[in-house]
Amino acid sequence: MILISAVSTILLLASPQQGVQSPVSAGDLAPVVQRIATTVQLAAQEYRIGVSGGRVVMAAEVEEAGLFLAEARRTAERLPPESSRATISALDEMIAAVNRTADPDSLAVAARNLTSGLAERYGVDVDQVPGSAPALARGAQVYQQNCAGCHGMAGRGDGPDGLGLTPPPGALSDGVRLVDVSPLDFYRRITIGVAGTAMPAFETRLSAADRWAAAAYATLLRYPAPAGEVPPGLRSFGTTARMSDVQVAEALGVPMERASAAIAAVRSFHGQESGAGAA
């Protein structure tokens, strides 16, 4: 409840006031709002992995959550004063929640409310999901050139450049650990890097199209060969890019333990759709 109350200030600020305009144009603030949204959402995700049943089960993930929130707090200082103060206050509440091992659902709600409030106030698309699916062939090229050195060609975290790194590169082939991760989450990590690790930010190194292509390809590394038909409701990349494995399995009506090949079909379908020129 404390988190929800803290973020309500952001929501109040997000509501337009008659005769009052933002002191800085939305275009100028778009990168700032997008970075806050990215770091806060990643923090909530890492925290959910690291905390279960009221206790820390994976300390490294909880530490990463704290680092992401600290980065969001630094970025929030670049907002106009009225938004900056409220955003920093909300982020301080979230940092305190992480420190006292609060419920992950509470942190997730706070993250969504904060980012949606800023997005509404400044009219910014915080997800930046493309209208058409990325080309998987291009994604394979980008991955091999920029990611395989650490993560390995098959995504097992065994690339030669990653040897001796602390923490070691993540295993992108680990389907169990990544069940709550979406292609959008991969895109966010590729864009801003991962706090506290050797994972760099590719925001200025790769175009948004190449980052999305790499994210779509990297997502496939944890799946077996695709099998089954893709229902019409799951043929839009704009929809499934935001969905985790668990959410796709639920939409398919297939138990998670038997859904891997069907999920692979959904993710692979986008590559076929893109190659066919579909929007």
PDB file of C-alpha atoms in Angstrom, residues 1 23 45 50 60 65 87 99 107 111 138 149 158 164 181 188 194 199-200 237-239 256 264:
ATOM      1  CA  MET A   1       0.000   0.000   0.000  1.00  0.00           C
ATOM      2  CA  PRO A  23       7.996  23.402 -19.411  1.00  0.00           C
ATOM      3  CA  GLN A  45      11.296  -8.046 -13.119  1.00  0.00           C
ATOM      4  CA  GLY A  50      15.047 -12.775  -6.686  1.00  0.00           C
ATOM      5  CA  ALA A  60      22.208 -11.181  -7.424  1.00  0.00           C
ATOM      6  CA  ALA A  65      16.896  -4.509  -9.041  1.00  0.00           C
ATOM      7  CA  THR A  87       9.258  10.624  -9.426  1.00  0.00           C
ATOM      8  CA  ASN A  99      15.618  -3.165   1.003  1.00  0.00           C
ATOM      9  CA  LEU A 107       6.840  -3.391  -6.631  1.00  0.00           C
ATOM     10  CA  ALA A 111       6.575   0.336 -11.493  1.00  0.00           C
ATOM     11  CA  ARG A 138      18.921  -9.957 -39.372  1.00  0.00           C
ATOM     12  CA  GLY A 149      31.064 -13.426 -27.800  1.00  0.00           C
ATOM     13  CA  ASP A 158      29.656 -19.843 -22.605  1.00  0.00           C
ATOM     14  CA  GLY A 164      35.981 -14.959 -15.977  1.00  0.00           C
ATOM     15  CA  VAL A 181      10.670 -12.559 -19.759  1.00  0.00           C
ATOM     16  CA  ARG A 188      15.154  -3.153 -22.901  1.00  0.00           C
ATOM     17  CA  VAL A 194      22.309  -4.569 -17.286  1.00  0.00           C
ATOM     18  CA  MET A 199      26.473  -6.181 -20.291  1.00  0.00           C
ATOM     19  CA  PRO A 200      26.888  -2.871 -22.165  1.00  0.00           C
ATOM     20  CA  PHE A 237       4.035  -8.818 -32.853  1.00  0.00           C
ATOM     21  CA  GLY A 238       2.710  -5.689 -31.178  1.00  0.00           C
ATOM     22  CA  THR A 239       0.772  -7.993 -28.854  1.00  0.00           C
ATOM     23  CA  MET A 256       3.302 -24.326 -19.216  1.00  0.00           C
ATOM     24  CA  ALA A 264       8.209 -21.393 -30.236  1.00  0.00           C
TER      25      ALA A 264
END
